[in-house]
Short mmCIF file of C-alpha atoms and ligand atoms in Angstrom, two decimals:
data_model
loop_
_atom_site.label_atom_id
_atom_site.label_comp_id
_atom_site.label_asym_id
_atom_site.label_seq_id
_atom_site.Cartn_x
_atom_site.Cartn_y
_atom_site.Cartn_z
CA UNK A 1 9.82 -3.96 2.06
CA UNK A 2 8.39 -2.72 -0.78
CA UNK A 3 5.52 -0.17 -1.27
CA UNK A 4 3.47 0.90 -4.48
CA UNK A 5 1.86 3.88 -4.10
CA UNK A 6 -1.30 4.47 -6.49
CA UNK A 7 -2.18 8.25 -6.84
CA UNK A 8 -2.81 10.97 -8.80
CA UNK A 9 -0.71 13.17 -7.30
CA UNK A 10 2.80 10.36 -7.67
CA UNK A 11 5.18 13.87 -7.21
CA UNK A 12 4.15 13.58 -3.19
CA UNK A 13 6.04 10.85 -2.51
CA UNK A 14 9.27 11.38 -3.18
CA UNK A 15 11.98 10.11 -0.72
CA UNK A 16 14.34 12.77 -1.89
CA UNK A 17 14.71 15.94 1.33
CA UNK A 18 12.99 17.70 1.78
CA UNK A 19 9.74 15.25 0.96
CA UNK A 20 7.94 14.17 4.51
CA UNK A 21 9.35 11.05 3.67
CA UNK A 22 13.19 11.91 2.46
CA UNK A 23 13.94 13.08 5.75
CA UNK A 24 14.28 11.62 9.04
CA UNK A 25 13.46 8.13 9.57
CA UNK A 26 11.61 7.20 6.41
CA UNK A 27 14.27 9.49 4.78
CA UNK A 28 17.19 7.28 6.13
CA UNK A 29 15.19 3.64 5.68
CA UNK A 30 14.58 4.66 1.87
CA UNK A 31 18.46 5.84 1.68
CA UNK A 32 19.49 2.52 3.55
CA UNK A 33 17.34 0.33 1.03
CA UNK A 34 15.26 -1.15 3.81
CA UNK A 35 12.01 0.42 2.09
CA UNK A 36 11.52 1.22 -1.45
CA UNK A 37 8.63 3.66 -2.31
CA UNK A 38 7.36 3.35 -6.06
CA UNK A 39 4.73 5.98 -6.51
CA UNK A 40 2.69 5.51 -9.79
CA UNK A 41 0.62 7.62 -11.47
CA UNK A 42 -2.92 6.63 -11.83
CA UNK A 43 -3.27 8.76 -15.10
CA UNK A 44 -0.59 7.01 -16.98
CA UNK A 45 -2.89 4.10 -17.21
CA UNK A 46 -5.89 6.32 -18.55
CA UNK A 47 -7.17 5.03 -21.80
CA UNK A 48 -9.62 8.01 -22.98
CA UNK A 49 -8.17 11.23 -24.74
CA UNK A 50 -8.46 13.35 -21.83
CA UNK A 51 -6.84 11.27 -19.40
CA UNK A 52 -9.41 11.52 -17.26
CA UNK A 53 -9.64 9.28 -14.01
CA UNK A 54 -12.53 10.97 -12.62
CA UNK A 55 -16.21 11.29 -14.35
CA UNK A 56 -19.66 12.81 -12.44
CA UNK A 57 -21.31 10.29 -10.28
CA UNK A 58 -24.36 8.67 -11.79
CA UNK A 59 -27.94 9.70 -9.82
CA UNK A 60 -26.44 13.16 -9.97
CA UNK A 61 -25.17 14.84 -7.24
CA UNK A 62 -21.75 16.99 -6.26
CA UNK A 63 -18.33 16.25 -6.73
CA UNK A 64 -16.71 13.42 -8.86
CA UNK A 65 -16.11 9.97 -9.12
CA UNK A 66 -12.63 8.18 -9.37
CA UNK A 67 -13.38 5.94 -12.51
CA UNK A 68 -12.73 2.00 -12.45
CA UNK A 69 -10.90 1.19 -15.36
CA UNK A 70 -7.98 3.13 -14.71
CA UNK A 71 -6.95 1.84 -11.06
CA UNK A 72 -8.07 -1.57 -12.21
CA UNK A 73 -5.16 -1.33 -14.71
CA UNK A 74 -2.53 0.36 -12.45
CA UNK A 75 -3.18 -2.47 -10.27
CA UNK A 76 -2.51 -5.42 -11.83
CA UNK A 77 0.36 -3.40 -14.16
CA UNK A 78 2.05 -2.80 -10.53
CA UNK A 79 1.74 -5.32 -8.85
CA UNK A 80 3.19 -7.71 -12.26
CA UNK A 81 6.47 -5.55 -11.54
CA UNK A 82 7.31 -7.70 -8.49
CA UNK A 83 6.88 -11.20 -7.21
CA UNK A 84 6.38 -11.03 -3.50
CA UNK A 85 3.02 -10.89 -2.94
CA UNK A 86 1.08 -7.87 -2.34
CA UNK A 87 -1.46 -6.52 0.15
CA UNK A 88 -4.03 -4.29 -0.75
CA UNK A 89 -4.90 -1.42 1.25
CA UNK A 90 -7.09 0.97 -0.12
CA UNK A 91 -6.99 4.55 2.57
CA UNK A 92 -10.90 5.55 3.01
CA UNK A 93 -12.75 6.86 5.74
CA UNK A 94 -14.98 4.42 6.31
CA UNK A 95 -11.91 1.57 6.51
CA UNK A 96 -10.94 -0.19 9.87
CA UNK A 97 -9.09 1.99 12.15
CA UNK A 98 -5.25 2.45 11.40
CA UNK A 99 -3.80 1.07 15.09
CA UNK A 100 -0.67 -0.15 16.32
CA UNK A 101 -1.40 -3.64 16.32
CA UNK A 102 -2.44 -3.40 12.12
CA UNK A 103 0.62 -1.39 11.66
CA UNK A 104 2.63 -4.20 13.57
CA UNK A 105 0.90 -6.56 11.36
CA UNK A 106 1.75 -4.66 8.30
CA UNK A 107 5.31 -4.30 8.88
CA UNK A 108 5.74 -8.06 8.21
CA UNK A 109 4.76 -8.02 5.19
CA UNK A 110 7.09 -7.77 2.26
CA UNK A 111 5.24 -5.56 -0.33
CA UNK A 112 2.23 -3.52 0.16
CA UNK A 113 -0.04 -1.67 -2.36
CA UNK A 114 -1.72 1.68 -1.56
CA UNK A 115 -4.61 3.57 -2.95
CA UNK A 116 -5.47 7.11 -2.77
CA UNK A 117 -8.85 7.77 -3.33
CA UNK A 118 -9.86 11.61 -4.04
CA UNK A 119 -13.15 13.75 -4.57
CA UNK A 120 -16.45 11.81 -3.69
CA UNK A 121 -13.86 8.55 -3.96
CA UNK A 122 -13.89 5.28 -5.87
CA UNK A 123 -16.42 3.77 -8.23
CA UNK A 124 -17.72 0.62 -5.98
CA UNK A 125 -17.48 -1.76 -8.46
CA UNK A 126 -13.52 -1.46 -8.90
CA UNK A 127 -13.49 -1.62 -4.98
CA UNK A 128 -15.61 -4.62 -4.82
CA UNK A 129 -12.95 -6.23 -7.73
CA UNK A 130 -9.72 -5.30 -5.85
CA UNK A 131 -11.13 -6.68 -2.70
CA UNK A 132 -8.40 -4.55 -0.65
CA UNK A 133 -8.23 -3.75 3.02
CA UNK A 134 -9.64 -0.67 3.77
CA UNK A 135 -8.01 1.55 5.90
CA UNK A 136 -8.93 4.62 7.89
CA UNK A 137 -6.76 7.07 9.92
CA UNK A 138 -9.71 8.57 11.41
CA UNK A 139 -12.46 9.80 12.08
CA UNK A 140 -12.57 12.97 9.70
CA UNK A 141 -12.37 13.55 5.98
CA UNK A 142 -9.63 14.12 4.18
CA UNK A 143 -9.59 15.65 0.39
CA UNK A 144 -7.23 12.61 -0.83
CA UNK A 145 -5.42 9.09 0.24
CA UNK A 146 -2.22 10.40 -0.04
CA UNK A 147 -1.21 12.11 3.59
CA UNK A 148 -3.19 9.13 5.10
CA UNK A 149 -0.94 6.73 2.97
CA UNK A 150 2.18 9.00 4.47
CA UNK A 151 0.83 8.48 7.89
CA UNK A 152 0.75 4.49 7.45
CA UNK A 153 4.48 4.35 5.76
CA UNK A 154 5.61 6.90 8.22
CA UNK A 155 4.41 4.15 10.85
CA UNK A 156 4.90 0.87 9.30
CA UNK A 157 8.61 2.03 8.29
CA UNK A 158 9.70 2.96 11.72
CA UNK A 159 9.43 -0.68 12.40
CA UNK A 160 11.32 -2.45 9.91
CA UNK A 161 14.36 -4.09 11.14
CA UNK A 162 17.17 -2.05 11.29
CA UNK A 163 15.27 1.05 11.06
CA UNK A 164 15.52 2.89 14.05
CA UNK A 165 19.19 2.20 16.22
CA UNK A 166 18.94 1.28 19.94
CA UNK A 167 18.76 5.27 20.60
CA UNK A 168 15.45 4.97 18.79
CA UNK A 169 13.72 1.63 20.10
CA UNK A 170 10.36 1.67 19.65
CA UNK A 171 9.13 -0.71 22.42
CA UNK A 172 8.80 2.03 24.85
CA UNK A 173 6.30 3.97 22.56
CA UNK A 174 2.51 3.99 22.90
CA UNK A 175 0.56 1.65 22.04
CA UNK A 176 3.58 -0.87 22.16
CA UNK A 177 2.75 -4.25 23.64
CA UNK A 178 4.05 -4.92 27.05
CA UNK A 179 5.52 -7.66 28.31
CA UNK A 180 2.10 -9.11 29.85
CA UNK A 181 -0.08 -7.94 26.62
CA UNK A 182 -0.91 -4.52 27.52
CA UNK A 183 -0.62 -1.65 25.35
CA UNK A 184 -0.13 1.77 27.91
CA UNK A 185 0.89 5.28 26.81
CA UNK A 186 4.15 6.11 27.25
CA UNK A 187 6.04 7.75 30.42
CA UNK A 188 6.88 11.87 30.05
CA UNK A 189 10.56 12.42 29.24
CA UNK A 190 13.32 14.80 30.22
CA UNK A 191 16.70 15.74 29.01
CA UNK A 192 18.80 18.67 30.35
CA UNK A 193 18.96 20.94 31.89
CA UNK A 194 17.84 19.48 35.14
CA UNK A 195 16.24 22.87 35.79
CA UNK A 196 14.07 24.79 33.89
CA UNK A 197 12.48 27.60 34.36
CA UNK A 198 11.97 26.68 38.04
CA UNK A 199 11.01 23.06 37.06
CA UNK A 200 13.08 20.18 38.26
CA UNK A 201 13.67 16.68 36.22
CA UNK A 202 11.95 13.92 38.67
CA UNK A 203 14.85 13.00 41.32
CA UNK A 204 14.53 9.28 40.83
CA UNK A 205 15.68 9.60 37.19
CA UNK A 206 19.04 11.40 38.33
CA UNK A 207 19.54 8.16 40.68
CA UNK A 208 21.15 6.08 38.51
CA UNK A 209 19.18 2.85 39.73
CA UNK A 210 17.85 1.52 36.61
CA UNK A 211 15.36 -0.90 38.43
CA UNK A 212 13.58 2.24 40.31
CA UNK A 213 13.66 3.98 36.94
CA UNK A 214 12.13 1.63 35.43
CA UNK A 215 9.48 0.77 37.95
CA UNK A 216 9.00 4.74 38.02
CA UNK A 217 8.23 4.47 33.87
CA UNK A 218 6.03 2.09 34.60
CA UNK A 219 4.16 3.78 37.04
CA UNK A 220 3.52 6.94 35.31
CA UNK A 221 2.05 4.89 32.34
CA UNK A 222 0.04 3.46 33.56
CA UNK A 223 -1.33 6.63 35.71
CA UNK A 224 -0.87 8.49 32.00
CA UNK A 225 -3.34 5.54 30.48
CA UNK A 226 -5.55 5.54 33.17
CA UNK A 227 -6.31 9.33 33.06
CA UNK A 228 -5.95 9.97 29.64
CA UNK A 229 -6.90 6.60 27.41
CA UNK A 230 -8.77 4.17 30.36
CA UNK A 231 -10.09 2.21 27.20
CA UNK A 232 -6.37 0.86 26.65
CA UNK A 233 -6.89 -0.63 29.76
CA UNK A 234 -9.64 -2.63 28.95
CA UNK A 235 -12.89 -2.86 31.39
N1 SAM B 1 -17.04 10.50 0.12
C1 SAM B 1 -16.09 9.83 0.96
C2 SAM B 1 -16.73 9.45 2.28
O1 SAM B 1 -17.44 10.29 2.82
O2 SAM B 1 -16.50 8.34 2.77
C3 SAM B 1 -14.90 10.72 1.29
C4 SAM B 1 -14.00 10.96 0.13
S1 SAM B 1 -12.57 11.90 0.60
C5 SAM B 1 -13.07 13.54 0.26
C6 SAM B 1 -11.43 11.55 -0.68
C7 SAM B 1 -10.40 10.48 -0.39
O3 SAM B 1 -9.61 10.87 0.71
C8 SAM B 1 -10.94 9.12 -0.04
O4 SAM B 1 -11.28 8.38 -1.20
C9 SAM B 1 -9.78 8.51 0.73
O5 SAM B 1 -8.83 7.93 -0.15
C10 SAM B 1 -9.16 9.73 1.40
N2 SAM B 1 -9.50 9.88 2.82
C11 SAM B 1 -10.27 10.84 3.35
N3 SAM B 1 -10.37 10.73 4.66
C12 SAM B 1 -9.63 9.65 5.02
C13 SAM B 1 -9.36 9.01 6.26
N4 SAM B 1 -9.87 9.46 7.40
N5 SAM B 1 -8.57 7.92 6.25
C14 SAM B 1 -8.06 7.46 5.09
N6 SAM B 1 -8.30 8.02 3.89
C15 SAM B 1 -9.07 9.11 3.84
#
């Protein structure tokens, strides 16, 4: 896969250690070449003297306005580097919720584009013209795009084919579809010692019967689900 980053701040996205995404998984999927990261600089495709991106908003006001020439440019500069089409995703607030299922959905993709928005955000009209998906990863505010564009590599990279090894899997995570549909929290975990601190590791996972463990994981999450996230369960 590959992902464009559009920012101002390009220097956060290095996949080098020890950037959040040189090390660990993303780390190892960039060094593996099963994701490339491009981060470009939004100012390099300024055209004033200042390089400006930002101006004041009109109507007055606080804060500042990311201006729409200079993403409009970045955008279709980047995305004539490669052939495979592109999807859009600008990171915003007030963009449909970042979930598993959208992150599934993104992972099969073979090139995405990502904007980072900063100050008050984006002149309208230049969103309106890109006509991207808009993305949130919740609800707060952050003061840019870029650690919300981390949070959606960090989670669409994990699931790339050959990404994570058998050690790894991701289909016992949360949020991870079930064999009948459902999407549960995952089970608590334990590794040794078998005591601690006067706590023991539950009996039935020392059993070695992998059809009670199983039934066991099952069990606690969908107790987990129920008391902590009953929405997953649906009504
Ligand atoms: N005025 C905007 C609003 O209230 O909707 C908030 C702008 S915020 C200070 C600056 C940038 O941070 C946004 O353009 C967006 O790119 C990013 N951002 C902030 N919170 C975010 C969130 N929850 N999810 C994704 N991106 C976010």
């Amino acid at each position: 896969m590959r992902i464009d980053m559009l920012t101002t701040f390009p220097e956060m996205f290095s996949t080098q250690p020890p950037a959040a995404l040189g090390v660990s998984i993303p780390g190892r999927a960039a060094a593996a070449g099963l994701v490339e990261i491009h981060a470009t600089d939004i100012r390099a495709y300024t055209t004033n003297r200042h390089r400006k991106t930002d101006d004041r908003p009109f109507g007055g006001g606080p804060g500042m306005v990311m201006m729409c020439q200079p993403l409009w440019d970045a955008v279709l500069a980047v995305e004539a580097m490669d052939p495979r089409p592109t999807r859009r995703i600008l990171l915003t607030p007030q963009g449909r919720p970042l979930t598993q299922p959208l992150v599934e959905e993104l992972a099969t993709l073979p090139r995405l584009l990502l904007i980072a928005g900063h100050y008050e955000g984006i002149d309208e009209r230049v969103i309106e013209a890109l006509a991207p998906q808009e993305v949130s990863i919740g609800d707060y505010v952050l003061s840019g795009g870029e650690l919300a564009a981390m949070v959606l590599i960090d989670a669409v990279v994990r699931l790339l084919p050959g990404v994570l090894g058998d050690q790894e899997s991701n289909l016992q995570d949360s949020f991870s579809q079930e064999a009948d549909g459902r999407r549960l929290l995952d089970c608590p975990h334990y590794t040794r010692p078998r005591e601690w601190m006067g706590r023991e590791v539950p009996e039935i996972l020392m059993s070695g019967d992998h059809g009670k463990v199983a039934q066991w994981r099952l069990e606690q999450k969908l107790a987990r689900t129920e008391a902590r996230r009953p929405d997953l369960l649906g009504p």
